[in-house]
PDB file of C-alpha atoms in Angstrom:
ATOM      1  CA  MET A   1     244.977 -45.747 122.114  1.00 70.00           C
ATOM      2  CA  THR A   2     243.365 -49.074 122.789  1.00 79.00           C
ATOM      3  CA  GLY A   3     242.322 -51.160 119.746  1.00 87.00           C
ATOM      4  CA  LEU A   4     238.625 -51.027 118.847  1.00 91.00           C
ATOM      5  CA  ILE A   5     238.279 -54.782 119.150  1.00 92.00           C
ATOM      6  CA  ASP A   6     239.558 -54.603 122.742  1.00 93.00           C
ATOM      7  CA  LEU A   7     237.166 -51.824 123.567  1.00 94.00           C
ATOM      8  CA  PHE A   8     234.221 -53.970 122.327  1.00 95.00           C
ATOM      9  CA  LYS A   9     235.459 -57.079 124.129  1.00 95.00           C
ATOM     10  CA  GLU A  10     235.464 -55.199 127.421  1.00 95.00           C
ATOM     11  CA  ALA A  11     232.088 -53.697 126.684  1.00 96.00           C
ATOM     12  CA  LEU A  12     230.637 -57.189 125.947  1.00 95.00           C
ATOM     13  CA  ALA A  13     231.965 -58.500 129.285  1.00 95.00           C
ATOM     14  CA  TYR A  14     230.802 -55.446 131.253  1.00 96.00           C
ATOM     15  CA  PRO A  15     227.091 -56.350 131.764  1.00 95.00           C
ATOM     16  CA  THR A  16     228.045 -59.701 133.255  1.00 93.00           C
ATOM     17  CA  LYS A  17     230.146 -58.121 136.033  1.00 92.00           C
ATOM     18  CA  ASP A  18     227.096 -57.562 138.126  1.00 92.00           C
ATOM     19  CA  TYR A  19     224.149 -59.945 137.432  1.00 90.00           C
ATOM     20  CA  LYS A  20     222.058 -58.367 140.096  1.00 92.00           C
ATOM     21  CA  ALA A  21     222.295 -54.879 138.497  1.00 93.00           C
ATOM     22  CA  LEU A  22     221.657 -56.377 135.118  1.00 93.00           C
ATOM     23  CA  LEU A  23     218.478 -58.052 136.336  1.00 92.00           C
ATOM     24  CA  ILE A  24     217.250 -54.952 138.176  1.00 93.00           C
ATOM     25  CA  PHE A  25     217.720 -53.045 134.979  1.00 94.00           C
ATOM     26  CA  GLY A  26     215.957 -55.891 133.185  1.00 93.00           C
ATOM     27  CA  VAL A  27     212.969 -55.650 135.422  1.00 93.00           C
ATOM     28  CA  VAL A  28     212.571 -51.915 134.424  1.00 93.00           C
ATOM     29  CA  PHE A  29     212.750 -53.045 130.744  1.00 90.00           C
ATOM     30  CA  LEU A  30     210.157 -55.709 131.399  1.00 91.00           C
ATOM     31  CA  VAL A  31     207.671 -53.398 133.150  1.00 91.00           C
ATOM     32  CA  ALA A  32     208.216 -50.771 130.444  1.00 90.00           C
ATOM     33  CA  ASN A  33     207.256 -53.439 127.848  1.00 88.00           C
ATOM     34  CA  LEU A  34     204.472 -55.065 129.820  1.00 87.00           C
ATOM     35  CA  THR A  35     201.897 -54.319 127.147  1.00 86.00           C
ATOM     36  CA  SER A  36     203.924 -56.236 124.548  1.00 84.00           C
ATOM     37  CA  VAL A  37     204.496 -59.103 126.966  1.00 83.00           C
ATOM     38  CA  LEU A  38     200.808 -59.483 127.862  1.00 82.00           C
ATOM     39  CA  GLY A  39     199.853 -59.238 124.192  1.00 81.00           C
ATOM     40  CA  SER A  40     202.330 -62.006 123.203  1.00 81.00           C
ATOM     41  CA  TRP A  41     200.657 -64.139 125.890  1.00 84.00           C
ATOM     42  CA  GLY A  42     197.284 -63.489 124.402  1.00 79.00           C
ATOM     43  CA  ILE A  43     196.018 -61.660 127.550  1.00 81.00           C
ATOM     44  CA  GLU A  44     193.399 -59.001 126.710  1.00 80.00           C
ATOM     45  CA  ILE A  45     193.542 -55.760 128.678  1.00 81.00           C
ATOM     46  CA  ASN A  46     191.014 -53.002 128.726  1.00 82.00           C
ATOM     47  CA  THR A  47     191.565 -49.420 127.498  1.00 83.00           C
ATOM     48  CA  THR A  48     192.097 -47.960 130.970  1.00 85.00           C
ATOM     49  CA  VAL A  49     194.887 -50.413 131.749  1.00 84.00           C
ATOM     50  CA  ILE A  50     196.457 -49.796 128.390  1.00 85.00           C
ATOM     51  CA  GLU A  51     196.487 -45.994 129.003  1.00 88.00           C
ATOM     52  CA  LEU A  52     198.000 -46.498 132.463  1.00 91.00           C
ATOM     53  CA  LEU A  53     200.666 -48.833 131.053  1.00 90.00           C
ATOM     54  CA  ALA A  54     201.441 -46.264 128.337  1.00 91.00           C
ATOM     55  CA  ILE A  55     202.172 -43.634 131.026  1.00 93.00           C
ATOM     56  CA  VAL A  56     204.357 -46.100 132.907  1.00 93.00           C
ATOM     57  CA  THR A  57     206.220 -46.991 129.713  1.00 93.00           C
ATOM     58  CA  LEU A  58     206.896 -43.337 128.929  1.00 94.00           C
ATOM     59  CA  ILE A  59     208.178 -42.685 132.454  1.00 95.00           C
ATOM     60  CA  LEU A  60     210.411 -45.809 132.491  1.00 95.00           C
ATOM     61  CA  TYR A  61     211.725 -44.939 128.992  1.00 94.00           C
ATOM     62  CA  PHE A  62     213.192 -41.785 130.447  1.00 96.00           C
ATOM     63  CA  VAL A  63     214.458 -43.686 133.385  1.00 96.00           C
ATOM     64  CA  THR A  64     216.355 -46.184 131.167  1.00 96.00           C
ATOM     65  CA  GLN A  65     217.739 -43.311 129.112  1.00 96.00           C
ATOM     66  CA  GLY A  66     218.987 -41.641 132.313  1.00 96.00           C
ATOM     67  CA  TYR A  67     220.488 -44.926 133.494  1.00 97.00           C
ATOM     68  CA  ILE A  68     222.398 -45.230 130.245  1.00 96.00           C
ATOM     69  CA  LEU A  69     223.864 -41.731 131.051  1.00 97.00           C
ATOM     70  CA  SER A  70     224.957 -42.998 134.419  1.00 96.00           C
ATOM     71  CA  VAL A  71     226.697 -45.910 132.749  1.00 97.00           C
ATOM     72  CA  LEU A  72     228.428 -43.476 130.383  1.00 96.00           C
ATOM     73  CA  LYS A  73     229.475 -41.319 133.393  1.00 96.00           C
ATOM     74  CA  GLU A  74     230.966 -44.204 135.309  1.00 95.00           C
ATOM     75  CA  THR A  75     232.790 -45.409 132.180  1.00 96.00           C
ATOM     76  CA  ILE A  76     234.181 -41.942 131.359  1.00 95.00           C
ATOM     77  CA  ASN A  77     235.365 -41.779 135.049  1.00 93.00           C
ATOM     78  CA  PHE A  78     237.232 -45.062 134.464  1.00 93.00           C
ATOM     79  CA  SER A  79     235.007 -46.992 136.860  1.00 93.00           C
ATOM     80  CA  ASP A  80     234.332 -50.684 136.191  1.00 92.00           C
ATOM     81  CA  ASP A  81     231.230 -50.743 138.365  1.00 91.00           C
ATOM     82  CA  ILE A  82     227.649 -50.974 137.073  1.00 93.00           C
ATOM     83  CA  PRO A  83     225.853 -48.016 138.645  1.00 94.00           C
ATOM     84  CA  ALA A  84     222.894 -48.616 140.877  1.00 92.00           C
ATOM     85  CA  LEU A  85     219.516 -47.685 139.570  1.00 93.00           C
ATOM     86  CA  ASP A  86     218.142 -44.429 140.949  1.00 94.00           C
ATOM     87  CA  ILE A  87     214.614 -43.919 139.575  1.00 94.00           C
ATOM     88  CA  PHE A  88     214.311 -40.138 140.332  1.00 95.00           C
ATOM     89  CA  ALA A  89     217.837 -39.156 139.307  1.00 96.00           C
ATOM     90  CA  ASN A  90     217.695 -41.337 136.167  1.00 97.00           C
ATOM     91  CA  LEU A  91     214.359 -39.856 135.249  1.00 97.00           C
ATOM     92  CA  VAL A  92     215.681 -36.344 135.511  1.00 97.00           C
ATOM     93  CA  ASP A  93     218.769 -37.260 133.405  1.00 97.00           C
ATOM     94  CA  GLY A  94     216.499 -38.948 130.845  1.00 97.00           C
ATOM     95  CA  LEU A  95     214.578 -35.714 130.491  1.00 97.00           C
ATOM     96  CA  LYS A  96     217.767 -33.751 130.064  1.00 97.00           C
ATOM     97  CA  LEU A  97     218.792 -36.183 127.329  1.00 97.00           C
ATOM     98  CA  LEU A  98     215.438 -35.620 125.642  1.00 97.00           C
ATOM     99  CA  VAL A  99     216.143 -31.856 125.438  1.00 97.00           C
ATOM    100  CA  VAL A 100     219.565 -32.604 123.888  1.00 97.00           C
ATOM    101  CA  GLU A 101     218.061 -35.005 121.373  1.00 96.00           C
ATOM    102  CA  ILE A 102     215.419 -32.387 120.395  1.00 96.00           C
ATOM    103  CA  VAL A 103     218.152 -29.810 119.757  1.00 95.00           C
ATOM    104  CA  TYR A 104     220.184 -32.198 117.603  1.00 95.00           C
ATOM    105  CA  TYR A 105     217.370 -33.489 115.560  1.00 94.00           C
ATOM    106  CA  ILE A 106     215.433 -30.277 115.147  1.00 95.00           C
ATOM    107  CA  ILE A 107     218.332 -28.771 113.054  1.00 92.00           C
ATOM    108  CA  PRO A 108     218.345 -31.481 110.352  1.00 94.00           C
ATOM    109  CA  THR A 109     214.507 -31.633 110.391  1.00 95.00           C
ATOM    110  CA  ILE A 110     214.308 -27.935 109.595  1.00 95.00           C
ATOM    111  CA  ILE A 111     216.895 -28.297 106.847  1.00 94.00           C
ATOM    112  CA  VAL A 112     215.113 -31.254 105.265  1.00 93.00           C
ATOM    113  CA  LEU A 113     211.835 -29.301 105.318  1.00 93.00           C
ATOM    114  CA  VAL A 114     213.497 -26.502 103.608  1.00 93.00           C
ATOM    115  CA  VAL A 115     215.020 -28.837 100.959  1.00 92.00           C
ATOM    116  CA  GLY A 116     211.608 -30.332 100.439  1.00 88.00           C
ATOM    117  CA  TRP A 117     210.201 -26.904  99.716  1.00 89.00           C
ATOM    118  CA  LEU A 118     213.093 -25.864  97.451  1.00 88.00           C
ATOM    119  CA  SER A 119     212.941 -29.144  95.517  1.00 84.00           C
ATOM    120  CA  GLY A 120     209.279 -28.406  94.760  1.00 82.00           C
ATOM    121  CA  THR A 121     208.024 -31.534  96.540  1.00 80.00           C
ATOM    122  CA  TYR A 122     205.262 -29.876  98.529  1.00 76.00           C
ATOM    123  CA  SER A 123     203.944 -27.744  95.569  1.00 80.00           C
ATOM    124  CA  THR A 124     204.015 -30.939  93.367  1.00 81.00           C
ATOM    125  CA  VAL A 125     201.918 -32.762  96.041  1.00 77.00           C
ATOM    126  CA  PHE A 126     199.390 -29.959  96.106  1.00 77.00           C
ATOM    127  CA  LYS A 127     199.137 -29.974  92.330  1.00 74.00           C
ATOM    128  CA  ILE A 128     198.531 -33.780  92.314  1.00 73.00           C
ATOM    129  CA  VAL A 129     195.920 -33.561  95.086  1.00 74.00           C
ATOM    130  CA  GLU A 130     194.216 -30.715  93.328  1.00 70.00           C
ATOM    131  CA  TYR A 131     194.229 -32.541  90.013  1.00 67.00           C
ATOM    132  CA  MET A 132     192.756 -35.705  91.628  1.00 67.00           C
ATOM    133  CA  GLY A 133     190.146 -33.608  93.293  1.00 64.00           C
ATOM    134  CA  GLN A 134     189.027 -32.171  89.967  1.00 61.00           C
ATOM    135  CA  GLU A 135     188.793 -35.706  88.500  1.00 54.00           C
ATOM    136  CA  VAL A 136     186.643 -36.862  91.437  1.00 52.00           C
ATOM    137  CA  THR A 137     184.323 -33.866  90.940  1.00 52.00           C
ATOM    138  CA  ASN A 138     184.077 -34.486  87.213  1.00 51.00           C
ATOM    139  CA  THR A 139     183.462 -38.206  87.180  1.00 51.00           C
ATOM    140  CA  THR A 140     183.310 -41.326  89.349  1.00 52.00           C
ATOM    141  CA  VAL A 141     186.599 -43.236  89.104  1.00 53.00           C
ATOM    142  CA  ASN A 142     188.506 -45.792  91.257  1.00 57.00           C
ATOM    143  CA  ALA A 143     191.836 -45.023  92.920  1.00 57.00           C
ATOM    144  CA  THR A 144     193.941 -46.599  90.136  1.00 60.00           C
ATOM    145  CA  ALA A 145     192.134 -44.609  87.420  1.00 58.00           C
ATOM    146  CA  MET A 146     192.552 -41.410  89.469  1.00 61.00           C
ATOM    147  CA  VAL A 147     196.303 -41.926  89.670  1.00 62.00           C
ATOM    148  CA  ASN A 148     196.525 -42.586  85.946  1.00 65.00           C
ATOM    149  CA  THR A 149     194.735 -39.445  85.086  1.00 67.00           C
ATOM    150  CA  VAL A 150     197.563 -37.303  86.709  1.00 68.00           C
ATOM    151  CA  PRO A 151     200.016 -36.098  84.089  1.00 72.00           C
ATOM    152  CA  GLN A 152     203.284 -38.085  84.135  1.00 78.00           C
ATOM    153  CA  GLU A 153     205.379 -34.913  84.593  1.00 79.00           C
ATOM    154  CA  TYR A 154     203.727 -34.388  87.940  1.00 73.00           C
ATOM    155  CA  TRP A 155     204.790 -37.848  89.149  1.00 75.00           C
ATOM    156  CA  SER A 156     208.346 -37.376  87.748  1.00 81.00           C
ATOM    157  CA  ALA A 157     208.673 -34.100  89.577  1.00 81.00           C
ATOM    158  CA  LEU A 158     207.360 -35.630  92.797  1.00 81.00           C
ATOM    159  CA  PHE A 159     209.741 -38.587  92.658  1.00 87.00           C
ATOM    160  CA  ALA A 160     212.712 -36.354  91.847  1.00 87.00           C
ATOM    161  CA  GLY A 161     211.878 -34.043  94.772  1.00 86.00           C
ATOM    162  CA  LEU A 162     211.337 -37.000  97.137  1.00 89.00           C
ATOM    163  CA  LEU A 163     214.640 -38.595  96.077  1.00 91.00           C
ATOM    164  CA  ILE A 164     216.650 -35.318  96.672  1.00 92.00           C
ATOM    165  CA  THR A 165     214.938 -34.794 100.061  1.00 92.00           C
ATOM    166  CA  ALA A 166     215.453 -38.348 101.099  1.00 92.00           C
ATOM    167  CA  VAL A 167     219.172 -38.351 100.227  1.00 94.00           C
ATOM    168  CA  VAL A 168     219.730 -35.022 102.080  1.00 94.00           C
ATOM    169  CA  ALA A 169     217.725 -36.356 105.090  1.00 94.00           C
ATOM    170  CA  MET A 170     219.749 -39.581 105.280  1.00 95.00           C
ATOM    171  CA  ILE A 171     223.033 -37.723 105.213  1.00 95.00           C
ATOM    172  CA  LEU A 172     222.024 -35.105 107.781  1.00 96.00           C
ATOM    173  CA  TYR A 173     220.431 -37.558 110.210  1.00 95.00           C
ATOM    174  CA  ILE A 174     223.564 -39.738 110.070  1.00 94.00           C
ATOM    175  CA  ILE A 175     225.834 -36.762 110.724  1.00 95.00           C
ATOM    176  CA  PHE A 176     223.737 -35.382 113.550  1.00 96.00           C
ATOM    177  CA  GLY A 177     223.252 -38.907 115.009  1.00 94.00           C
ATOM    178  CA  LEU A 178     226.988 -39.263 115.265  1.00 95.00           C
ATOM    179  CA  LEU A 179     227.192 -35.826 116.878  1.00 97.00           C
ATOM    180  CA  LEU A 180     224.467 -36.813 119.327  1.00 97.00           C
ATOM    181  CA  GLU A 181     226.431 -39.880 120.509  1.00 96.00           C
ATOM    182  CA  ILE A 182     229.306 -37.630 121.642  1.00 97.00           C
ATOM    183  CA  ALA A 183     226.861 -35.041 122.993  1.00 97.00           C
ATOM    184  CA  MET A 184     225.547 -37.792 125.253  1.00 97.00           C
ATOM    185  CA  CYS A 185     229.074 -38.362 126.593  1.00 97.00           C
ATOM    186  CA  ARG A 186     229.443 -34.689 127.237  1.00 97.00           C
ATOM    187  CA  LEU A 187     226.102 -34.590 129.034  1.00 97.00           C
ATOM    188  CA  ALA A 188     227.183 -37.543 131.132  1.00 96.00           C
ATOM    189  CA  LYS A 189     230.675 -36.055 131.948  1.00 95.00           C
ATOM    190  CA  TYR A 190     229.638 -32.473 132.731  1.00 95.00           C
ATOM    191  CA  ASP A 191     225.976 -32.922 133.698  1.00 94.00           C
ATOM    192  CA  SER A 192     225.281 -29.883 131.603  1.00 95.00           C
ATOM    193  CA  ILE A 193     222.856 -29.465 128.687  1.00 96.00           C
ATOM    194  CA  GLY A 194     224.903 -26.472 127.599  1.00 95.00           C
ATOM    195  CA  GLU A 195     228.063 -28.559 127.267  1.00 96.00           C
ATOM    196  CA  ALA A 196     226.095 -31.261 125.412  1.00 96.00           C
ATOM    197  CA  ILE A 197     224.725 -28.856 122.794  1.00 95.00           C
ATOM    198  CA  ASN A 198     228.027 -27.066 122.219  1.00 95.00           C
ATOM    199  CA  ILE A 199     228.506 -28.474 118.743  1.00 94.00           C
ATOM    200  CA  LYS A 200     231.906 -26.925 118.379  1.00 95.00           C
ATOM    201  CA  GLU A 201     233.180 -28.777 121.404  1.00 96.00           C
ATOM    202  CA  VAL A 202     231.480 -31.954 120.218  1.00 96.00           C
ATOM    203  CA  ILE A 203     233.286 -31.762 116.934  1.00 96.00           C
ATOM    204  CA  GLY A 204     236.518 -31.105 118.852  1.00 95.00           C
ATOM    205  CA  ASP A 205     235.906 -34.313 120.846  1.00 96.00           C
ATOM    206  CA  ILE A 206     235.334 -36.281 117.616  1.00 96.00           C
ATOM    207  CA  GLN A 207     238.606 -34.874 116.240  1.00 95.00           C
ATOM    208  CA  GLU A 208     240.371 -36.078 119.431  1.00 94.00           C
ATOM    209  CA  ILE A 209     238.867 -39.585 118.891  1.00 94.00           C
ATOM    210  CA  GLY A 210     239.645 -39.475 115.186  1.00 94.00           C
ATOM    211  CA  VAL A 211     237.000 -39.283 112.506  1.00 94.00           C
ATOM    212  CA  GLY A 212     238.075 -42.560 110.891  1.00 94.00           C
ATOM    213  CA  ARG A 213     238.334 -44.318 114.252  1.00 95.00           C
ATOM    214  CA  TYR A 214     234.875 -43.023 115.228  1.00 96.00           C
ATOM    215  CA  ILE A 215     233.312 -44.196 111.980  1.00 95.00           C
ATOM    216  CA  GLY A 216     234.990 -47.568 112.319  1.00 95.00           C
ATOM    217  CA  TRP A 217     233.698 -47.899 115.861  1.00 96.00           C
ATOM    218  CA  TYR A 218     230.170 -46.998 114.780  1.00 95.00           C
ATOM    219  CA  ILE A 219     230.173 -49.647 112.052  1.00 95.00           C
ATOM    220  CA  LEU A 220     231.413 -52.300 114.430  1.00 95.00           C
ATOM    221  CA  LEU A 221     228.758 -51.251 116.941  1.00 96.00           C
ATOM    222  CA  LEU A 222     226.017 -51.619 114.354  1.00 94.00           C
ATOM    223  CA  ILE A 223     227.267 -55.033 113.265  1.00 95.00           C
ATOM    224  CA  ILE A 224     227.388 -56.348 116.917  1.00 95.00           C
ATOM    225  CA  THR A 225     224.068 -54.812 117.910  1.00 94.00           C
ATOM    226  CA  ILE A 226     222.431 -56.390 114.830  1.00 94.00           C
ATOM    227  CA  VAL A 227     223.731 -59.773 115.773  1.00 94.00           C
ATOM    228  CA  LEU A 228     222.570 -59.248 119.373  1.00 92.00           C
ATOM    229  CA  GLY A 229     219.201 -58.009 117.995  1.00 90.00           C
ATOM    230  CA  ILE A 230     218.816 -61.212 116.013  1.00 92.00           C
ATOM    231  CA  ILE A 231     219.509 -63.241 119.133  1.00 89.00           C
ATOM    232  CA  LEU A 232     216.928 -61.138 120.977  1.00 87.00           C
ATOM    233  CA  GLY A 233     214.429 -61.838 118.235  1.00 87.00           C
ATOM    234  CA  LEU A 234     215.025 -65.594 118.357  1.00 88.00           C
ATOM    235  CA  PHE A 235     214.489 -65.667 122.098  1.00 84.00           C
ATOM    236  CA  THR A 236     211.315 -63.583 121.940  1.00 80.00           C
ATOM    237  CA  ALA A 237     209.934 -66.075 119.382  1.00 82.00           C
ATOM    238  CA  ILE A 238     209.965 -68.820 122.056  1.00 84.00           C
ATOM    239  CA  PRO A 239     206.388 -69.002 123.423  1.00 82.00           C
ATOM    240  CA  TYR A 240     205.825 -67.321 126.828  1.00 83.00           C
ATOM    241  CA  VAL A 241     209.220 -67.608 128.431  1.00 88.00           C
ATOM    242  CA  GLY A 242     211.140 -66.279 125.508  1.00 88.00           C
ATOM    243  CA  ILE A 243     209.881 -62.692 125.791  1.00 87.00           C
ATOM    244  CA  LEU A 244     210.621 -62.726 129.492  1.00 89.00           C
ATOM    245  CA  ILE A 245     214.251 -63.720 128.869  1.00 89.00           C
ATOM    246  CA  GLY A 246     214.494 -61.106 126.109  1.00 89.00           C
ATOM    247  CA  PHE A 247     213.366 -58.187 128.182  1.00 90.00           C
ATOM    248  CA  LEU A 248     214.873 -59.342 131.502  1.00 91.00           C
ATOM    249  CA  VAL A 249     218.371 -60.229 130.156  1.00 92.00           C
ATOM    250  CA  ILE A 250     219.137 -59.697 126.494  1.00 92.00           C
ATOM    251  CA  ALA A 251     217.578 -56.226 125.875  1.00 92.00           C
ATOM    252  CA  PRO A 252     219.285 -54.673 129.017  1.00 94.00           C
ATOM    253  CA  PHE A 253     222.564 -56.485 128.056  1.00 95.00           C
ATOM    254  CA  ILE A 254     222.471 -54.840 124.650  1.00 95.00           C
ATOM    255  CA  ALA A 255     221.758 -51.401 126.212  1.00 95.00           C
ATOM    256  CA  LEU A 256     224.585 -51.747 128.775  1.00 96.00           C
ATOM    257  CA  PHE A 257     226.984 -53.065 126.196  1.00 97.00           C
ATOM    258  CA  ALA A 258     226.319 -50.125 123.753  1.00 96.00           C
ATOM    259  CA  ALA A 259     226.671 -47.528 126.461  1.00 96.00           C
ATOM    260  CA  ARG A 260     229.879 -49.081 127.749  1.00 97.00           C
ATOM    261  CA  ALA A 261     231.336 -49.302 124.227  1.00 96.00           C
ATOM    262  CA  LEU A 262     230.590 -45.539 123.679  1.00 97.00           C
ATOM    263  CA  GLY A 263     232.035 -44.614 127.032  1.00 96.00           C
ATOM    264  CA  ASN A 264     235.141 -46.714 126.350  1.00 96.00           C
ATOM    265  CA  LEU A 265     235.679 -44.922 123.000  1.00 96.00           C
ATOM    266  CA  TYR A 266     235.199 -41.466 124.608  1.00 95.00           C
ATOM    267  CA  SER A 267     237.381 -42.068 127.675  1.00 93.00           C
ATOM    268  CA  ASP A 268     240.120 -43.755 125.602  1.00 85.00           C
ATOM    269  CA  ALA A 269     240.603 -40.428 123.757  1.00 77.00           C
ATOM    270  CA  GLU A 270     240.793 -38.384 126.947  1.00 68.00           C
TER     271      GLU A 270
END
């Protein structure tokens, strides 16, 4: 297997192999974030335009997600080319990915909701709200006084329940987030939602990669994307031109890099 550092080096160089493709992808990013750009320039836009831009942003979000899948597919097929943007095909793929994401995140969401119920979080909240309601009915008090009138054991029970629920949520969302990354690879490879949501096969792919190797890759990816994100933030802080550079070059660069890094990891274990 190729070393992780080498996989990331190749992924960092990948977006610069075709500047034209990078800029075309950047234009999509820019248009999708036009509201933010205009706002940073101090340009006021009316409600109708904002609503239209919101629709455009939503559509282009799915286009960019679908394009990421096409990058994954090319990488998994051992191609060094940056794929051409295909608005309709990328849009369809982006919607497919949405279905996969819903499947992977609805499972931990349901479990977290059940944990919240079992830990007594919901019932405690209702008791606190009911208690405060009684206090408001009995006398006129400010918010701080209202909070202080609630018995301490209610707050202790609430914080304990929230802590348990939060810990379970964090663990589950990390696990299913890791599963989703490989599910994206399977969706790109097989062009099948069924293959992507086959958790047994996804786990099998992770075992092929190696659990330790996968976690190490994920940590390195986080570190590099944080650094790139900081660079993006510094550029967008430059008046007027900075945000253009950010959305035209840096943001699409990060997206292409991350997709290529994931594809490299997956294909290297094939």
